[in-house]
Short mmCIF file of C-alpha atoms in Angstrom, two decimals:
data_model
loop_
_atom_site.label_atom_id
_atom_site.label_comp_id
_atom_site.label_asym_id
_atom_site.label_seq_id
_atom_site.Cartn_x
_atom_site.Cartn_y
_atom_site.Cartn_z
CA UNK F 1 -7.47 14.93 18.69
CA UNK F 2 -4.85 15.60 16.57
CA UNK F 3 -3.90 13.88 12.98
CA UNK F 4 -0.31 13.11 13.44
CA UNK F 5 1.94 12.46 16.12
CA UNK F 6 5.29 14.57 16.70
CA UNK F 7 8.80 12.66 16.93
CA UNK F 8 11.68 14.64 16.79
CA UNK F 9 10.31 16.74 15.33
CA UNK F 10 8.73 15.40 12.58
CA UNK F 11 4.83 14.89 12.38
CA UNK F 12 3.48 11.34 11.32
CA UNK F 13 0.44 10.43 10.26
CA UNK F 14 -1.25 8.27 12.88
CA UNK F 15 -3.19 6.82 10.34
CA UNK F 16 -0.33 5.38 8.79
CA UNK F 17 0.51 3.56 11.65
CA UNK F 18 -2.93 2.16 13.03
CA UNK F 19 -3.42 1.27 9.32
CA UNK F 20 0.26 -1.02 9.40
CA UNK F 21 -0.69 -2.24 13.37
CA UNK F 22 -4.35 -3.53 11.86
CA UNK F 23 -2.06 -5.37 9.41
CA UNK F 24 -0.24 -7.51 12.37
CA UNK F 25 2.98 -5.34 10.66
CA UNK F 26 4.26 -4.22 13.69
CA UNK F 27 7.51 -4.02 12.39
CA UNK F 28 6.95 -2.56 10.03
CA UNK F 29 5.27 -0.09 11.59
CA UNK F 30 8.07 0.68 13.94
CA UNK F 31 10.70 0.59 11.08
CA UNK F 32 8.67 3.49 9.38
CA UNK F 33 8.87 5.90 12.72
CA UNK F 34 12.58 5.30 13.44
CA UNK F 35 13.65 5.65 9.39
CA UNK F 36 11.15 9.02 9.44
CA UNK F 37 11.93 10.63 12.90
CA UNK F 38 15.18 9.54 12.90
CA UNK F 39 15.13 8.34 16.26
CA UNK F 40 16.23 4.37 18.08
CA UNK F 41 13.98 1.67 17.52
CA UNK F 42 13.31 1.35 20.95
CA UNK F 43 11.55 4.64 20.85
CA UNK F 44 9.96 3.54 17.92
CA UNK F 45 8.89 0.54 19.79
CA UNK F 46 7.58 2.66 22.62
CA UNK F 47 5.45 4.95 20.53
CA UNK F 48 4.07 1.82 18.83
CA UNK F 49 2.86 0.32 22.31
CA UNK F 50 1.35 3.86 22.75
CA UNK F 51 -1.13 2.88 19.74
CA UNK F 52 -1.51 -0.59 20.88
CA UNK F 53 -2.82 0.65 24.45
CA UNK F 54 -4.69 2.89 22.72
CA UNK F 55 -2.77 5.85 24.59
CA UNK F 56 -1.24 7.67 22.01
CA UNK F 57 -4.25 10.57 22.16
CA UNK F 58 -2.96 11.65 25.84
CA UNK F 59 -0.08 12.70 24.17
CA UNK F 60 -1.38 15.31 21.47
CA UNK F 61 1.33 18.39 20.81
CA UNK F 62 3.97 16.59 22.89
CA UNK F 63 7.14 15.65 20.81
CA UNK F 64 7.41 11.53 21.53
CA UNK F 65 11.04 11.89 21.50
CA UNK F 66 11.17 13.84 24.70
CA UNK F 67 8.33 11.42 26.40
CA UNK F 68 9.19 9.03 29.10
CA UNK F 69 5.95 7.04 28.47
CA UNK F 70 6.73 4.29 31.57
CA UNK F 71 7.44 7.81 33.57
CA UNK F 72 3.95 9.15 32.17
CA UNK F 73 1.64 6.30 32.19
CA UNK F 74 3.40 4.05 35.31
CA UNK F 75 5.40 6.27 38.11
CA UNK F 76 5.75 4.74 41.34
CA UNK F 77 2.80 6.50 43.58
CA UNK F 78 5.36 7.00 46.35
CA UNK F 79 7.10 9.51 44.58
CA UNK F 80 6.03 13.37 45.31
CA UNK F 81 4.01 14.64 42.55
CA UNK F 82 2.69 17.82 42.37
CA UNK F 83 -1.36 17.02 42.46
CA UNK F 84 -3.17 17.42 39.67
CA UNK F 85 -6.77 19.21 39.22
CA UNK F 86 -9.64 16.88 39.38
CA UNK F 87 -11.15 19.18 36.00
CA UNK F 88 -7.90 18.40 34.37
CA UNK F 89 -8.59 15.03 34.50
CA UNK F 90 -12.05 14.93 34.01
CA UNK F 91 -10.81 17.00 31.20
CA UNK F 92 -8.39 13.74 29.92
CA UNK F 93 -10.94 11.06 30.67
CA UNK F 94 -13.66 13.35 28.61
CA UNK F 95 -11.12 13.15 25.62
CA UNK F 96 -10.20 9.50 25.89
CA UNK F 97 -14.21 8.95 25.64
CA UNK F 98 -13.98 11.14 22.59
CA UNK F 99 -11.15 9.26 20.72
CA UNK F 100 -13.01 6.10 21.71
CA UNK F 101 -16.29 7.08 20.38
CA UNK F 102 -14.08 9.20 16.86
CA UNK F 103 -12.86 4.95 16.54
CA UNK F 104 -15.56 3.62 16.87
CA UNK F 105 -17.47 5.70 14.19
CA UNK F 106 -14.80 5.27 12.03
CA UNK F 107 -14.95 1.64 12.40
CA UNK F 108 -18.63 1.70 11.60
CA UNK F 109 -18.26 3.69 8.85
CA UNK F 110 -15.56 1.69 7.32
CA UNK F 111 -17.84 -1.70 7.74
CA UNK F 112 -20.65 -0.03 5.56
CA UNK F 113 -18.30 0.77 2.59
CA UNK F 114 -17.20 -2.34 2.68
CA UNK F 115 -21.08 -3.74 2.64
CA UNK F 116 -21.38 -1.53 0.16
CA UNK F 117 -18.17 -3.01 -2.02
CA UNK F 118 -19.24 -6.21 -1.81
CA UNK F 119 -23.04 -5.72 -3.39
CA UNK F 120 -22.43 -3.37 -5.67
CA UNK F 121 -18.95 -5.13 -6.99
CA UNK F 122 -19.43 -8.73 -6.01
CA UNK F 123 -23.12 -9.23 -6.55
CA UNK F 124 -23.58 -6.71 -8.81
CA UNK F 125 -21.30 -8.63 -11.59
CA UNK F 126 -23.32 -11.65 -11.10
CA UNK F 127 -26.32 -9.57 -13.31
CA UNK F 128 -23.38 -7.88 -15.63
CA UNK F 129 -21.08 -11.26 -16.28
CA UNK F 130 -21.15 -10.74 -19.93
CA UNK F 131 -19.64 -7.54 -19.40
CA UNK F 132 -16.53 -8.99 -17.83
CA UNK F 133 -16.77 -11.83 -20.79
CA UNK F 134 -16.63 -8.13 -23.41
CA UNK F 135 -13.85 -7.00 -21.54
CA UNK F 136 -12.05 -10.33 -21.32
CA UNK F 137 -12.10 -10.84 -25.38
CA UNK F 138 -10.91 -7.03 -25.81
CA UNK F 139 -7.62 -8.39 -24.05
CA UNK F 140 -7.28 -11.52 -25.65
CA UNK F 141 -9.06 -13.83 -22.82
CA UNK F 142 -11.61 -16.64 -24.73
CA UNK F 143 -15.16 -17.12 -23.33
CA UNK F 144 -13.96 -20.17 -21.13
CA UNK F 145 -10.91 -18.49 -19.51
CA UNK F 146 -10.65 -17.36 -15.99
CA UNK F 147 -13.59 -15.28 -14.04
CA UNK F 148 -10.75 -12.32 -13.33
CA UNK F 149 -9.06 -10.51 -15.49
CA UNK F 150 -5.16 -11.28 -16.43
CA UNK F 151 -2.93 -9.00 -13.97
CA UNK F 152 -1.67 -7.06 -17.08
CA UNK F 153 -4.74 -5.61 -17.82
CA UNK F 154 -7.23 -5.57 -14.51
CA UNK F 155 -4.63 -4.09 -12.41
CA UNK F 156 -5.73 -0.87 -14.55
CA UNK F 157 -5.61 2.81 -12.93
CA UNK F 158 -8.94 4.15 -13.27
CA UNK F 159 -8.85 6.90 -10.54
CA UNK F 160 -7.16 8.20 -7.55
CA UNK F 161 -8.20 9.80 -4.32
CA UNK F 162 -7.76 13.40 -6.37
CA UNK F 163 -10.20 12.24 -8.99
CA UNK F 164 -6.90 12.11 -11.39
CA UNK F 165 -7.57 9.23 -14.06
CA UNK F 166 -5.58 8.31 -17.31
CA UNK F 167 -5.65 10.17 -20.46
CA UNK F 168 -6.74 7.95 -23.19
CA UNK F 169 -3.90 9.68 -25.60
CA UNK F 170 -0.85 9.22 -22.93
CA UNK F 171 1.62 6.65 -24.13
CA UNK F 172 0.91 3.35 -22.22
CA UNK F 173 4.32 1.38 -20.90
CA UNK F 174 2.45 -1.19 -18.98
CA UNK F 175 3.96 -4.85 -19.91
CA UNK F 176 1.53 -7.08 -21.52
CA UNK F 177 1.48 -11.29 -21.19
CA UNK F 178 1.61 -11.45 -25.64
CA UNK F 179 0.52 -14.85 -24.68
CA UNK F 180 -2.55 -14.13 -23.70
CA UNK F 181 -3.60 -11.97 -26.72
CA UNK F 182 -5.81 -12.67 -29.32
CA UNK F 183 -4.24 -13.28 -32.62
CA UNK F 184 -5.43 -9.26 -34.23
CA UNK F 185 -3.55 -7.42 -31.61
CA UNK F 186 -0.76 -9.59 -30.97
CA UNK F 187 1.12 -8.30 -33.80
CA UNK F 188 1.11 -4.68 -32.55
CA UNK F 189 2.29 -6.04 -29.15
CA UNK F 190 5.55 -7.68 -30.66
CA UNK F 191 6.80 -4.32 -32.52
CA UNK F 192 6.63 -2.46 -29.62
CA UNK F 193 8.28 -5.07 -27.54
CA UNK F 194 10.90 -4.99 -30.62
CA UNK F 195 11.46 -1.36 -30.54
CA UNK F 196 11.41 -1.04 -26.89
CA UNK F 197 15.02 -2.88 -26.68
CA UNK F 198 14.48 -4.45 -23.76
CA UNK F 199 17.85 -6.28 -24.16
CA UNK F 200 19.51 -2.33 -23.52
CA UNK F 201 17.81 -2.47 -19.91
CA UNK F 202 19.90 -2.26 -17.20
CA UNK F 203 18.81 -3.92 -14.16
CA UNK F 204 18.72 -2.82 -10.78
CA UNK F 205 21.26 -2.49 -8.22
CA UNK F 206 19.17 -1.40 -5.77
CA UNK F 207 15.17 -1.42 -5.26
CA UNK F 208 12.79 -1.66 -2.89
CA UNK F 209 11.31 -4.48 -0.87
CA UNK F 210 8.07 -6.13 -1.20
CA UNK F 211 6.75 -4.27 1.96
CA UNK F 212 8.46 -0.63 1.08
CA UNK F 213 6.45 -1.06 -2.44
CA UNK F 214 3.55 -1.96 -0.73
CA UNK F 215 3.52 1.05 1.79
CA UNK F 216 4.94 3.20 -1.43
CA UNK F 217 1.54 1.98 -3.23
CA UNK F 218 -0.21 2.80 -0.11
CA UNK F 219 0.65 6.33 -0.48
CA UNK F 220 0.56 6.87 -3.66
CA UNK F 221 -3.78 4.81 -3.80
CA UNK F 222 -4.54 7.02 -0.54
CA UNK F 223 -4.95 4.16 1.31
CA UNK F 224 -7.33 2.59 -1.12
CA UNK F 225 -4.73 -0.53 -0.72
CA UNK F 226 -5.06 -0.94 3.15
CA UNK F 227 -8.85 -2.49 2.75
CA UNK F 228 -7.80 -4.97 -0.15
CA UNK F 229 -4.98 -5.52 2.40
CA UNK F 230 -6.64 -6.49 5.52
CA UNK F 231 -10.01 -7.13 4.01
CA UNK F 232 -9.20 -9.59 0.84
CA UNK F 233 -5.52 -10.98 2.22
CA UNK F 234 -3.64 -9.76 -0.44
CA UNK F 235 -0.06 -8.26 -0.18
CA UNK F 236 2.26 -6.49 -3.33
CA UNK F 237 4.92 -8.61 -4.42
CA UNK F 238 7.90 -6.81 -6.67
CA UNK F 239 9.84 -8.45 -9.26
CA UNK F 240 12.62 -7.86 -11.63
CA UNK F 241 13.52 -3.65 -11.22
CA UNK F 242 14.93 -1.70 -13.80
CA UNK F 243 17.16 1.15 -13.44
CA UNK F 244 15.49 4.15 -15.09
CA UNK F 245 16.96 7.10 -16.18
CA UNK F 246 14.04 9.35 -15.67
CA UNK F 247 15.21 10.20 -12.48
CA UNK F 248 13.41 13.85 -11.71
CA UNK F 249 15.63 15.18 -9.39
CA UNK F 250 16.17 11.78 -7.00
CA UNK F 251 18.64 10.09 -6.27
CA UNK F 252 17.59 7.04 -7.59
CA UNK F 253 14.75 5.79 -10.13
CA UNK F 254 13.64 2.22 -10.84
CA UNK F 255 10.91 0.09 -12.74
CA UNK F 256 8.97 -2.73 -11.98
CA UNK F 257 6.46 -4.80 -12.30
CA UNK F 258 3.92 -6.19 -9.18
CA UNK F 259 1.70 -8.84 -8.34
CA UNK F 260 -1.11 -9.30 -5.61
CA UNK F 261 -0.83 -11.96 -3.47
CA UNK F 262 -3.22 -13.97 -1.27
CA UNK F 263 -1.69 -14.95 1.43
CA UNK F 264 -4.65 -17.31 2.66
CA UNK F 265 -4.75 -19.22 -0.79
CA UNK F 266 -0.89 -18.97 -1.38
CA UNK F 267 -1.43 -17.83 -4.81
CA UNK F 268 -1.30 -14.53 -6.84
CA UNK F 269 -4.01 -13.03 -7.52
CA UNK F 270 -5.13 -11.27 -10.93
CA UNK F 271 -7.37 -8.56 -9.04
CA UNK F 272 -8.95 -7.16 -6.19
CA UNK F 273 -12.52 -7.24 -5.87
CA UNK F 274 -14.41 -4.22 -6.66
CA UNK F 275 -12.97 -1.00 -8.56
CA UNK F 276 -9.65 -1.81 -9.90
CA UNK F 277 -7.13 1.00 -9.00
CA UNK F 278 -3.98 -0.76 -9.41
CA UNK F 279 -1.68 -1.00 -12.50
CA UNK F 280 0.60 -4.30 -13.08
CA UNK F 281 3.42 -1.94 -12.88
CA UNK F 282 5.10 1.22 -11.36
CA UNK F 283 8.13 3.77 -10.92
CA UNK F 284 9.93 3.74 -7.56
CA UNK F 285 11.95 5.95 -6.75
CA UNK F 286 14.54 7.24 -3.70
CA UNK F 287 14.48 11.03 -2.96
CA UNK F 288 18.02 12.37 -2.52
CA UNK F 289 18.65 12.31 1.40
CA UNK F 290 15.77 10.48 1.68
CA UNK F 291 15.47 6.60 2.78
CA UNK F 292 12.12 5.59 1.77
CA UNK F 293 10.68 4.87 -1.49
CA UNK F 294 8.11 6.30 -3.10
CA UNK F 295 5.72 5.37 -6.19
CA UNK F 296 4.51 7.10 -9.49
CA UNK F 297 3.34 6.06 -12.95
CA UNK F 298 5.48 3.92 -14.86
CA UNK F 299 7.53 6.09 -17.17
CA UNK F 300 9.39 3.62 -19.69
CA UNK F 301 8.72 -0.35 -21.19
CA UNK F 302 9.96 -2.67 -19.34
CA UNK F 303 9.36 -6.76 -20.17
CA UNK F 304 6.26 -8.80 -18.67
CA UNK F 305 7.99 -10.56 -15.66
CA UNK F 306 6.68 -14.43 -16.16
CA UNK F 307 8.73 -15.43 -13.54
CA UNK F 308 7.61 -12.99 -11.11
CA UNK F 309 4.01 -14.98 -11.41
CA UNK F 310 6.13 -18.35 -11.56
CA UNK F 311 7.70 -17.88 -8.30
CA UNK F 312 4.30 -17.11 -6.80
CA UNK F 313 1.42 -19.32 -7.95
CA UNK F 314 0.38 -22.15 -5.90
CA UNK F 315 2.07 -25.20 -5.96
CA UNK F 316 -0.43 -28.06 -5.85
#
């Protein structure tokens, strides 16, 4: 069974799109082959019914684009066919069973890292709390503030799928709430806020939106952001983007800060459950020719977006 699927010409991951189905984001999933392959979105629709029948397998090395998949899947019986060898199709049904049984193991795989998650990250902290209560003073929180840490500091990078984490000595540009720091570094916060200029900024004519950060994120984690996705109901919201001027070559370059969202509590959330692999804010950027965004560490200061956590907390 192969990795990716092939529309005109171009090879997608068919992870991508299972992962984006699982989300009930059809659309989006179909926006993602037509902007990629550069093809209708009725084909786009087509090949996205091919995953939902759970089909798609049967049509490993063929380029989608040239498919007739009603012609494949549902030609009239009346009409001559050449007949096909029983070991062919024994061959087919054999590798249906296979991609069945590949899902299912994945499935089963993915349920016992998520058991796995939840009691070494969920009950474990219930023997560690005065760890979090530690980390919680470092960043200015008191002993009776919230049980999760403030999105400025838990949505922290601590590794990626590549093992990459940050160097201690690399200038951090992440925006920090000053109003939630304790008195000793609060100081240090303003100056750098002062000689940042933040009133230079130039905001954004163009940026992304909240679902192209989100898949840009999704990349850029490895998927680590599907689970907390589909597992703890919690989408990226963008706010206020930047232009930026560290462009590297694309055609366009902005900053910005994020927020998690649960969409079942209609609130924002300060951080996911388990290992934290998010930061509160990130780079996007436009390749030239290209049409969808992309994500990397943020690069310059930009101002903690209150209003970005305004708009979304609940409102009860």
């Amino acid at each position: 069974m192969n990795n990716n699927i092939l529309v005109n010409k171009i090879e997608i991951e068919k992870e991508i799109i299972i992962d984006l189905i699982k989300q009930d984001n059809r659309d989006g999933a179909i926006n993602l082959i037509a902007n990629r392959a550069n093809v209708k979105f009725k084909t786009a629709r087509d090949i996205v019914q091919m995953f939902d029948e759970g089909d798609i397998d049967l049509f490993d090395g063929k380029d989608l684009f040239l498919v007739d998949y009603d012609e494949v899947l549902h030609s009239d019986s009346t009409v001559h066919q050449e007949p096909v060898p029983s070991s062919f199709l024994e061959v087919e049904k054999d590798r249906s069973k296979q991609g069945r049984s590949k899902k299912g193991l994945i499935i089963g795989l993915s349920l016992l890292a998520l058991g796995f998650i939840f009691l070494r990250y969920v009950i474990g902290f219930n023997h560690i709390r005065h760890h979090l209560s530690e980390l919680a003073q470092v960043f200015g929180k008191n002993d009776g503030g919230a049980t999760a840490l403030d999105a400025d500091t838990a949505l922290r990078g601590t590794s990626f799928g590549s093992g990459a984490t940050r160097v201690a000595d690399v200038e951090d540009f992440r925006p920090v709430d000053t109003n939630l720091l304790s008195p000793e570094f609060k100081p240090t916060e303003m100056a750098k806020i002062k000689n940042a200029q933040f009133d230079n900024l130039i905001p954004a004519k163009k940026s992304p939106t909240d679902e192209e950060a989100q898949l840009a994120l999704i990349y850029l984690t490895n998927r680590q952001l599907t689970d907390v996705i589909m597992q703890q109901k919690l989408n990226i919201k963008i706010g206020q983007c930047y232009e930026n001027p560290l462009r590297d070559g694309n055609q366009r370059c902005v900053s910005c800060m994020i927020l998690l969202y649960n969409r079942e509590k209609k609130d924002w959330q300060e951080a996911p459950e388990g290992a934290n692999f998010l930061d509160n804010a990130y780079d996007f950027y436009l390749p030239e020719g290209g049409d969808i965004w992309g994500a990397k560490a943020l690069s310059m200061h930009i101002p903690y977006d209150y209003a970005l956590f305004k708009k979304y907390e609940r409102k009860d």
